[in-house]
mmCIF file of C-alpha atoms in Angstrom:
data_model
loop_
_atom_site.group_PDB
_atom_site.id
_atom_site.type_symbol
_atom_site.label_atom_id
_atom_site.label_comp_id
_atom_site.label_asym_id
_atom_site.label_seq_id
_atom_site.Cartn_x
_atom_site.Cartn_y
_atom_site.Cartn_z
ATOM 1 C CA UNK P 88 0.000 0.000 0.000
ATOM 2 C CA UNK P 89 1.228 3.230 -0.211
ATOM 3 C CA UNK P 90 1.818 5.733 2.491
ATOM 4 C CA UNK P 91 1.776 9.415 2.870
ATOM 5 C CA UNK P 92 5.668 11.371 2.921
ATOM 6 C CA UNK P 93 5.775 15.118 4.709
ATOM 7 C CA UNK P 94 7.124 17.694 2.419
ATOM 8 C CA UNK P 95 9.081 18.276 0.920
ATOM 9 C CA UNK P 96 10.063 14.783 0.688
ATOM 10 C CA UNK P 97 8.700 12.968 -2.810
ATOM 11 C CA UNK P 98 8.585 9.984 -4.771
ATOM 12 C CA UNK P 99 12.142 9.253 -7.085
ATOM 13 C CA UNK P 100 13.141 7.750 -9.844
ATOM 14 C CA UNK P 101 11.670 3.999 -10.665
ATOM 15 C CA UNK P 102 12.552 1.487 -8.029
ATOM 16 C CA UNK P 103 15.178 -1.508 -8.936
ATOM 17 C CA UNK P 104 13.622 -4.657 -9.413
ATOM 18 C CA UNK P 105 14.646 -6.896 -6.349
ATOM 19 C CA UNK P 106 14.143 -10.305 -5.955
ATOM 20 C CA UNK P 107 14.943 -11.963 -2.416
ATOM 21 C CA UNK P 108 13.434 -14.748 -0.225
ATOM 22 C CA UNK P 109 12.624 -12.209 2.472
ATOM 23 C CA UNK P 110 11.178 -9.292 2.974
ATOM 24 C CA UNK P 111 8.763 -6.841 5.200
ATOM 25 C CA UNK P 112 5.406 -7.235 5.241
ATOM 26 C CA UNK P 113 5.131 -3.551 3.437
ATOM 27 C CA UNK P 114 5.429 0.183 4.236
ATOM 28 C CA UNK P 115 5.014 1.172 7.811
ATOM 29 C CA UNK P 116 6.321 3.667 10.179
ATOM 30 C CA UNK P 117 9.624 2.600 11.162
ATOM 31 C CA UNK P 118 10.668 5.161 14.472
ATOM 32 C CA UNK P 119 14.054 4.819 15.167
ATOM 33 C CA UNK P 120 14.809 3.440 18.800
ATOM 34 C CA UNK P 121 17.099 5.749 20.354
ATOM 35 C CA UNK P 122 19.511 6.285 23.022
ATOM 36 C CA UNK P 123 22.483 3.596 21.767
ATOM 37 C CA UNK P 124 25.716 4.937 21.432
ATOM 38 C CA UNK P 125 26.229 3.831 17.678
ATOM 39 C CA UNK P 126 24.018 3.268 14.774
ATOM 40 C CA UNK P 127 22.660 -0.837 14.202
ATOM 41 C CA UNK P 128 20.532 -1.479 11.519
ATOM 42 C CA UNK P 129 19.676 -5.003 10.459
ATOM 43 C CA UNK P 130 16.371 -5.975 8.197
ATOM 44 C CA UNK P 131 15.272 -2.723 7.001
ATOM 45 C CA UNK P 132 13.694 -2.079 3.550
ATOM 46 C CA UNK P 133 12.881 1.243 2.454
ATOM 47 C CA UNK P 134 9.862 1.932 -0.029
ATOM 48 C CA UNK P 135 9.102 4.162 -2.320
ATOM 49 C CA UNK P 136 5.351 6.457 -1.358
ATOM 50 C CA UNK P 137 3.547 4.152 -3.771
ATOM 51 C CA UNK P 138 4.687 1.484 -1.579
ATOM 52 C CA UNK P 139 7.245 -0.087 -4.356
ATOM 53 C CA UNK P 140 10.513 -1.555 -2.829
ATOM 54 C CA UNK P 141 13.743 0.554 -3.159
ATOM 55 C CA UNK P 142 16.199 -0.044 -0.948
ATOM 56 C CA UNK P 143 16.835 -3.572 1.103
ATOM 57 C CA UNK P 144 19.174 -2.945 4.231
ATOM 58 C CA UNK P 145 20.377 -6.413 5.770
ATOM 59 C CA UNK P 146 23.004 -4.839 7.985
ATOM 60 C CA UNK P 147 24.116 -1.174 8.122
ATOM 61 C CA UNK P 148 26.453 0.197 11.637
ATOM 62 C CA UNK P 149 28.512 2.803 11.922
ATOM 63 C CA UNK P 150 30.319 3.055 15.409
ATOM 64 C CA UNK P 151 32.514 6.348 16.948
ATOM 65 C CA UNK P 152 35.013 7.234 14.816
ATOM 66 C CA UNK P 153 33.892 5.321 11.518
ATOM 67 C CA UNK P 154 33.963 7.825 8.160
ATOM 68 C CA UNK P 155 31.299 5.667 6.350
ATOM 69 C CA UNK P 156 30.650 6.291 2.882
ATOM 70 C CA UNK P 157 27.669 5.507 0.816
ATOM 71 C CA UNK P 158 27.392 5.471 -2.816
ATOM 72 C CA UNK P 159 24.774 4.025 -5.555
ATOM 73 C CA UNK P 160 22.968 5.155 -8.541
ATOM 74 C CA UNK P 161 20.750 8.067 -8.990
ATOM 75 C CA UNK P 162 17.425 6.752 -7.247
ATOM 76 C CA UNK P 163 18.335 3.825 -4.996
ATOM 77 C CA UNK P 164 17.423 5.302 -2.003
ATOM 78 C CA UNK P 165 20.760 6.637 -0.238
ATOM 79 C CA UNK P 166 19.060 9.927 0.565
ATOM 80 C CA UNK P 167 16.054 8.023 1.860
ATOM 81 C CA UNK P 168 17.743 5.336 3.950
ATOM 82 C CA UNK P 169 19.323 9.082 5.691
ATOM 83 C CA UNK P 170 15.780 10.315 6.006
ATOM 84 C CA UNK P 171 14.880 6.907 7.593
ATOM 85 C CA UNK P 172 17.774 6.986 10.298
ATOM 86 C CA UNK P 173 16.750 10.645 10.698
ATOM 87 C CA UNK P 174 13.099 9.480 11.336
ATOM 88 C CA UNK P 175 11.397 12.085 8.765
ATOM 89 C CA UNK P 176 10.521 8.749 6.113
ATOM 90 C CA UNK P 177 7.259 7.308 6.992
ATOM 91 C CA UNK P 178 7.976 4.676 3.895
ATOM 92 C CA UNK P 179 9.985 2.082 5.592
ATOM 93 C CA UNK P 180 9.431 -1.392 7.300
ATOM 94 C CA UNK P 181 11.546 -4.214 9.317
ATOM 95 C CA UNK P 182 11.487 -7.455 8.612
ATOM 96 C CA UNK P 183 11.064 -10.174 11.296
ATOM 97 C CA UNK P 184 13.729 -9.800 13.819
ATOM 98 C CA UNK P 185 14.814 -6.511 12.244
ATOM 99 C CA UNK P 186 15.978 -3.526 14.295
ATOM 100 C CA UNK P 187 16.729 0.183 13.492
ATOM 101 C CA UNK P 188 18.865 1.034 16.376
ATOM 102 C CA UNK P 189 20.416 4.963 16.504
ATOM 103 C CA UNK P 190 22.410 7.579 19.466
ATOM 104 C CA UNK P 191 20.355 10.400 20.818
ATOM 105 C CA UNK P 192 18.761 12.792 18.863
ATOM 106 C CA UNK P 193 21.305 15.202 20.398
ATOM 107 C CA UNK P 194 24.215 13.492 19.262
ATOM 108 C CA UNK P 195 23.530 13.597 15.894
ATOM 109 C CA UNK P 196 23.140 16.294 12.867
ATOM 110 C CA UNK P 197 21.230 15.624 9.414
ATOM 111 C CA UNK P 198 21.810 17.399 6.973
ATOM 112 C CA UNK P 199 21.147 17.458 3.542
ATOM 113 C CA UNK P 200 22.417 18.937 0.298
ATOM 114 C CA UNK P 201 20.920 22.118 -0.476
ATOM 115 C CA UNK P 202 20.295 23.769 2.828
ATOM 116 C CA UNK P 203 17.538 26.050 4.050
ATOM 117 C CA UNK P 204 18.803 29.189 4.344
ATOM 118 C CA UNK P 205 16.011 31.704 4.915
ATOM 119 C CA UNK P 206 16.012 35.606 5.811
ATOM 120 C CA UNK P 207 17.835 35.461 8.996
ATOM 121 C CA UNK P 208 20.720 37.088 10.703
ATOM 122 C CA UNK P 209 24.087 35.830 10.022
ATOM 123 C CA UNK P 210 24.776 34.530 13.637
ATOM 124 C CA UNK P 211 21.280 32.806 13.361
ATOM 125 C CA UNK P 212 22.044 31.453 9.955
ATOM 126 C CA UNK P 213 25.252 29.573 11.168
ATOM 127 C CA UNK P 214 24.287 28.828 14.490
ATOM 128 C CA UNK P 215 21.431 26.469 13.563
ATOM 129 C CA UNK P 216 20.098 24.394 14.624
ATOM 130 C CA UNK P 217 20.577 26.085 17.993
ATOM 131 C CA UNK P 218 19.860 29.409 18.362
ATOM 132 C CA UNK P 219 21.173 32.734 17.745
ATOM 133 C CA UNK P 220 24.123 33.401 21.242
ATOM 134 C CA UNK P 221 24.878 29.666 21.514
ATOM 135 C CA UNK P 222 28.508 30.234 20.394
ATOM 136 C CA UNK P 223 30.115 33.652 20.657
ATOM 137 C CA UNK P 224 30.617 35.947 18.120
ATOM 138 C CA UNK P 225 34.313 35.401 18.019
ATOM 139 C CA UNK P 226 33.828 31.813 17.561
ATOM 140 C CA UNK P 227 31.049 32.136 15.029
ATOM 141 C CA UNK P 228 34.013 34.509 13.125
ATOM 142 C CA UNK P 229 36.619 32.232 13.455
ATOM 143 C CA UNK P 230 34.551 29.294 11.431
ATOM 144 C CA UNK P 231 33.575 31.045 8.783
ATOM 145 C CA UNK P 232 37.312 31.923 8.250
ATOM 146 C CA UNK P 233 38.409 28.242 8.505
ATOM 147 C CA UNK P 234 35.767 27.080 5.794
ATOM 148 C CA UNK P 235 36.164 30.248 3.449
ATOM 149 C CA UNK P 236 33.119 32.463 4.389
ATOM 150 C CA UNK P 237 35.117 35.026 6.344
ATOM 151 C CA UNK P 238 34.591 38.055 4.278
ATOM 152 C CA UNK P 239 30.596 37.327 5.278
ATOM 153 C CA UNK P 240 31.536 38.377 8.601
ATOM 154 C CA UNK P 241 34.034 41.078 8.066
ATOM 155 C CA UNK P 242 33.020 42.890 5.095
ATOM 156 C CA UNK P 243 30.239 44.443 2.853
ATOM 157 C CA UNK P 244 27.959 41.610 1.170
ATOM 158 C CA UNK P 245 29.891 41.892 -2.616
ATOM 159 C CA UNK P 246 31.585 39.709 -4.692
ATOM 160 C CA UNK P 247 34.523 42.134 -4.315
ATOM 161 C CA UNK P 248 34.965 41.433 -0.715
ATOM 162 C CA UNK P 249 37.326 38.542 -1.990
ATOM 163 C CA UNK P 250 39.395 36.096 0.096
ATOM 164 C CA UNK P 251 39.979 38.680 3.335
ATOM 165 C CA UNK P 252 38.302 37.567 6.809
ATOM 166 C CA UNK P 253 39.235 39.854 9.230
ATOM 167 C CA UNK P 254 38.541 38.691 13.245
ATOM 168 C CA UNK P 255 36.585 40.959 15.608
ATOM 169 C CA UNK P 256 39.452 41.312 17.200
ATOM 170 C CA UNK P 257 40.979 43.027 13.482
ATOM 171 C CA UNK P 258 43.645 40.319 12.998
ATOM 172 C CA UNK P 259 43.763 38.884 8.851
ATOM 173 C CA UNK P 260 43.315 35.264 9.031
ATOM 174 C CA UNK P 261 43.540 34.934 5.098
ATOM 175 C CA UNK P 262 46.686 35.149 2.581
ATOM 176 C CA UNK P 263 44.582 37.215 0.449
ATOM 177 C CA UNK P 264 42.970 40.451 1.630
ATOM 178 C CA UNK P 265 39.751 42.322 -0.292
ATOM 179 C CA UNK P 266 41.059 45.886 -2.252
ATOM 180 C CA UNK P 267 41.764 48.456 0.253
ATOM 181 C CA UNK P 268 38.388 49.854 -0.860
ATOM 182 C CA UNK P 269 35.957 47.747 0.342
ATOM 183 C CA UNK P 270 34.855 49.371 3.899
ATOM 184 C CA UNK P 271 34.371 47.434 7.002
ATOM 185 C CA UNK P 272 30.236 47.882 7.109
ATOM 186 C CA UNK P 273 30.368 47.921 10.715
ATOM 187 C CA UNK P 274 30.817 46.223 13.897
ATOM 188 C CA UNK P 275 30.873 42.346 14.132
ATOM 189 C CA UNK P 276 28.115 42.151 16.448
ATOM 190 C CA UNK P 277 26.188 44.569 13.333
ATOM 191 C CA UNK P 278 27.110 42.350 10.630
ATOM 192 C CA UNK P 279 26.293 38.715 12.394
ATOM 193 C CA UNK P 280 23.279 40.415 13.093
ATOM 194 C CA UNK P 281 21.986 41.966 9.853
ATOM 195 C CA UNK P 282 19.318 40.167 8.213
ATOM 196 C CA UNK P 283 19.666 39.059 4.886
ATOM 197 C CA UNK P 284 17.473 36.063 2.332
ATOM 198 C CA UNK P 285 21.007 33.859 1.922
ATOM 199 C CA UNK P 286 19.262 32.007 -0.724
ATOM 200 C CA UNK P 287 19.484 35.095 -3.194
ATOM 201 C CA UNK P 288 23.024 36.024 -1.335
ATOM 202 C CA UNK P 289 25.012 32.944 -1.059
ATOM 203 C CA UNK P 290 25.914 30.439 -4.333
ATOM 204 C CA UNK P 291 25.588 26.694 -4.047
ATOM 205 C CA UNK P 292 29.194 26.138 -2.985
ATOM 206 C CA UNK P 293 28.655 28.910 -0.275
ATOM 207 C CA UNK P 294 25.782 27.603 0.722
ATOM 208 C CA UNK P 295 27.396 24.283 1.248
ATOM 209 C CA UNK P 296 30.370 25.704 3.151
ATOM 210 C CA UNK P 297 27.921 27.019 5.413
ATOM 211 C CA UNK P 298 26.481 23.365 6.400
ATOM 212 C CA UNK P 299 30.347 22.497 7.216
ATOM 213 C CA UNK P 300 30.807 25.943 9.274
ATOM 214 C CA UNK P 301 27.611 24.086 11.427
ATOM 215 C CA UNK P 302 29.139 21.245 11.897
ATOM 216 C CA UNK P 303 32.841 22.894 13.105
ATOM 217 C CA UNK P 304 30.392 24.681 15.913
ATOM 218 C CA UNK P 305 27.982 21.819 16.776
ATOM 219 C CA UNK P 306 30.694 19.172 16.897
ATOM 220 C CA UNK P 307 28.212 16.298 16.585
ATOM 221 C CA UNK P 308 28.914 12.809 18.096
ATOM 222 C CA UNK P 309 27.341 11.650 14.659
ATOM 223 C CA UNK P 310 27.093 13.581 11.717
ATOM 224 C CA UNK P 311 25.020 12.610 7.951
ATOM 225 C CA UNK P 312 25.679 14.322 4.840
ATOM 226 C CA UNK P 313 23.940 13.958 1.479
ATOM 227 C CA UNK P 314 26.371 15.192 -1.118
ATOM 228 C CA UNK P 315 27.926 18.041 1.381
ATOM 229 C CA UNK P 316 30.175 19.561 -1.081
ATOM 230 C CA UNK P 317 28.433 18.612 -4.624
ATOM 231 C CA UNK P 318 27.944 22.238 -5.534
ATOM 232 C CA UNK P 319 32.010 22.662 -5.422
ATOM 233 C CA UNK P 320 34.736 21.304 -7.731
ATOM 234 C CA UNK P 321 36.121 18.144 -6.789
ATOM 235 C CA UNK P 322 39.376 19.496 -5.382
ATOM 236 C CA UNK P 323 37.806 21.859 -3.438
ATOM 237 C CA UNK P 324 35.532 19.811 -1.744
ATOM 238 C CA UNK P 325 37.946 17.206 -0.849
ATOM 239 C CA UNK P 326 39.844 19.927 0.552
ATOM 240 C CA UNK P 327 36.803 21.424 2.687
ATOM 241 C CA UNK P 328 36.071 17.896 3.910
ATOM 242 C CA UNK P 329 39.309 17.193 5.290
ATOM 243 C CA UNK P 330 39.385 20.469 6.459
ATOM 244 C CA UNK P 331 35.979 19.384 8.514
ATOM 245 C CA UNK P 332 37.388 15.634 9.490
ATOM 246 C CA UNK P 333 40.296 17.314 10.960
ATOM 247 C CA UNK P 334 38.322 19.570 12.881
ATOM 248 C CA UNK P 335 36.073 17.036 14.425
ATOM 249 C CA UNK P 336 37.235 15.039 17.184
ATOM 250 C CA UNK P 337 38.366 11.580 16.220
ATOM 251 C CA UNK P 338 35.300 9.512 18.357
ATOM 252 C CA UNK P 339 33.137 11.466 16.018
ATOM 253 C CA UNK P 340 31.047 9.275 13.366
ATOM 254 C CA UNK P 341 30.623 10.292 9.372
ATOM 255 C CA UNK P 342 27.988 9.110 7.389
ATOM 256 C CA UNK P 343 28.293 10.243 4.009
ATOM 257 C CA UNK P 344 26.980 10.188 0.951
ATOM 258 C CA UNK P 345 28.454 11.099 -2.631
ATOM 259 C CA UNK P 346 28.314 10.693 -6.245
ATOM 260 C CA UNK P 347 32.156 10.825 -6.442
ATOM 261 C CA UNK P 348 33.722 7.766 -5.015
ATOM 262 C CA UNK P 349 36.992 8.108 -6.171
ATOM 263 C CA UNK P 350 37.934 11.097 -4.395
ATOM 264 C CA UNK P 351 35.893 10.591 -1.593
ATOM 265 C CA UNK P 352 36.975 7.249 -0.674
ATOM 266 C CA UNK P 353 40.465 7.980 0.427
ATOM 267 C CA UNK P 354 38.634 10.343 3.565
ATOM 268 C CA UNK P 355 36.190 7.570 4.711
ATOM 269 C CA UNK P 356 37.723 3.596 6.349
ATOM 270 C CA UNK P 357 34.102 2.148 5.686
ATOM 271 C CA UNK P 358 32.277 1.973 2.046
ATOM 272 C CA UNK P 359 29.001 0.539 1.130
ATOM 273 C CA UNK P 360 27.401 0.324 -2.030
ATOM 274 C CA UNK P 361 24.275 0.118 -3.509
ATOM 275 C CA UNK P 362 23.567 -2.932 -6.196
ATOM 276 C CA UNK P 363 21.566 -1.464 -8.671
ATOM 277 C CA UNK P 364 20.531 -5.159 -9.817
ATOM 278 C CA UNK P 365 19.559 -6.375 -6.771
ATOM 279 C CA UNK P 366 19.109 -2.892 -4.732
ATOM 280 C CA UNK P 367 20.664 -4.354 -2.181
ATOM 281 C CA UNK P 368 23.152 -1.938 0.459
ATOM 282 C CA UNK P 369 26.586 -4.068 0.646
ATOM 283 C CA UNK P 370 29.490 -3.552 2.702
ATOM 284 C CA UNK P 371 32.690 -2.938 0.461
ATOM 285 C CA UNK P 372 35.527 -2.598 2.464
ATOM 286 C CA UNK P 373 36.135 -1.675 6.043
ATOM 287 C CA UNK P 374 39.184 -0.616 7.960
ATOM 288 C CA UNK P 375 37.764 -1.535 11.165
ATOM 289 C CA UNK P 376 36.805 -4.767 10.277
ATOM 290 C CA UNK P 377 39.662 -5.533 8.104
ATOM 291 C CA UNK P 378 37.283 -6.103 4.750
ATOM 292 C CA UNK P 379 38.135 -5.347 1.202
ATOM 293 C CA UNK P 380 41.276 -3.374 2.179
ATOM 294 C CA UNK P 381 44.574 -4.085 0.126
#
């Protein structure tokens, strides 16, 4: 049967035909059972609204410290199976003796690949999901230099504003500063607070950089990205990942997926695929468990 998906979630592209002895009895509400300190995931098939079969999960876990990436063709469910885990994706179901097992909603941060960014202040902007005077200006400053939005914080709102990202204490964090006439447009506590629609202001690969500057300030036990830096060139998102893998403490969890494999796998020790035959997730290789590595 088919079952109803919140916006703005929607229906994909055509399911993969999969054929396997066992499987749920159908669509259902699968609610995530919280409060373990790692993610366990064993008979879980995800659907697509109509109530077709998309995805078959027969053993997904990702424990502190693992950099697990996911890959698979366009519309085998990776996003989903992150909306499942995040509990937002009514269209799922466990099979007999199944589990869906995840960490406290605390300790973990969604989020997906183009980011709402509506009329807000700047401080509010990067701050979520907590609010606006959770971290402190200087901090707030200091992360958008480190992932390349400093001149959001430090100078007027133009395209001329360049590399330069200036502290609010006035010290240049950047090799490259903006032309000597670009004018400071006031005090940081006036610019982090100015309101401004970042969906006209920022470009994709901005916008993106601003999802990493959350996690630097969260610092999330677990953290799940669909296709985090796919509005960037390839070298510069590997470079802004590492960037946020070496800012995160090493217990931390990754969960990510992407469309480019090759240059994402050398930043992750766990891979799984999708089969787009038998739409089946599969382990590849795993430095913690000593699989597929040569």
């Amino acid at each position: 049967p088919p079952c109803a998906v919140p916006a703005p979630w929607g229906a994909s592209d055509a399911p993969p035909s999969i054929e396997l002895a066992e499987r749920s009895a159908g669509p259902a509400d699968v609610t995530p059972r919280r409060g373990g300190g790692w993610v366990s995931v064993e008979g879980l098939d995800v659907f697509l609204p109509t109530g077709s079969l998309m995805l078959a999960v027969d053993k997904f876990d990702v424990r502190s410290g693992d950099r697990v990436l996911i890959t698979g063709p366009i519309g085998t469910g990776k996003s989903s199976l992150l909306r499942v885990l995040s509990g937002v994706w009514p269209c799922a179901g466990l099979r007999p003796g199944g589990h869906c097992h995840m960490p406290p909603n605390g300790d973990c941060l969604f989020l997906p690949r183009v980011p709402s960014l509506p009329a807000m202040s700047l401080r509010s902007m990067v701050s979520y999901p907590h609010l606006a005077g959770t971290y402190s200006d200087e901090r707030i400053v200091a992360v958008l230099c480190k992932v390349g939005l400093g001149h959001l914080a430090s100078r007027a709102f133009s395209a001329s504003a360049g590399q330069a990202c200036t502290t609010a204490a006035g010290a240049t964090e950047a090799a490259e500063l903006a032309p000597d006439d670009v004018a400071v447009v006031g005090s940081v506590d006036e610019v982090l607070g100015r309101v401004t629609d970042w969906n006209k202001v920022l470009s994709g690969g901005e916008q993106q950089r601003v999802v990493i500057a959350r996690i630097l300030l969260k610092q999330p036990k677990f953290v799940f990205l669909d296709e985090a830096v796919s509005s960037m060139s390839s070298d510069a998102g590997v470079q802004l990942y590492r960037l946020m893998l070496e800012s995160l403490d090493e217990t931390a969890a990754v969960v990510s997926i992407s469309h480019d494999p090759e240059a994402m796998l050398p930043l992750h020790t766990e891979h799984y695929a999708i089969d787009k035959d038998t739409g089946c997730l599969e382990l590849q290789s795993s430095k913690r468990l000593g699989i597929g590595l040569t």
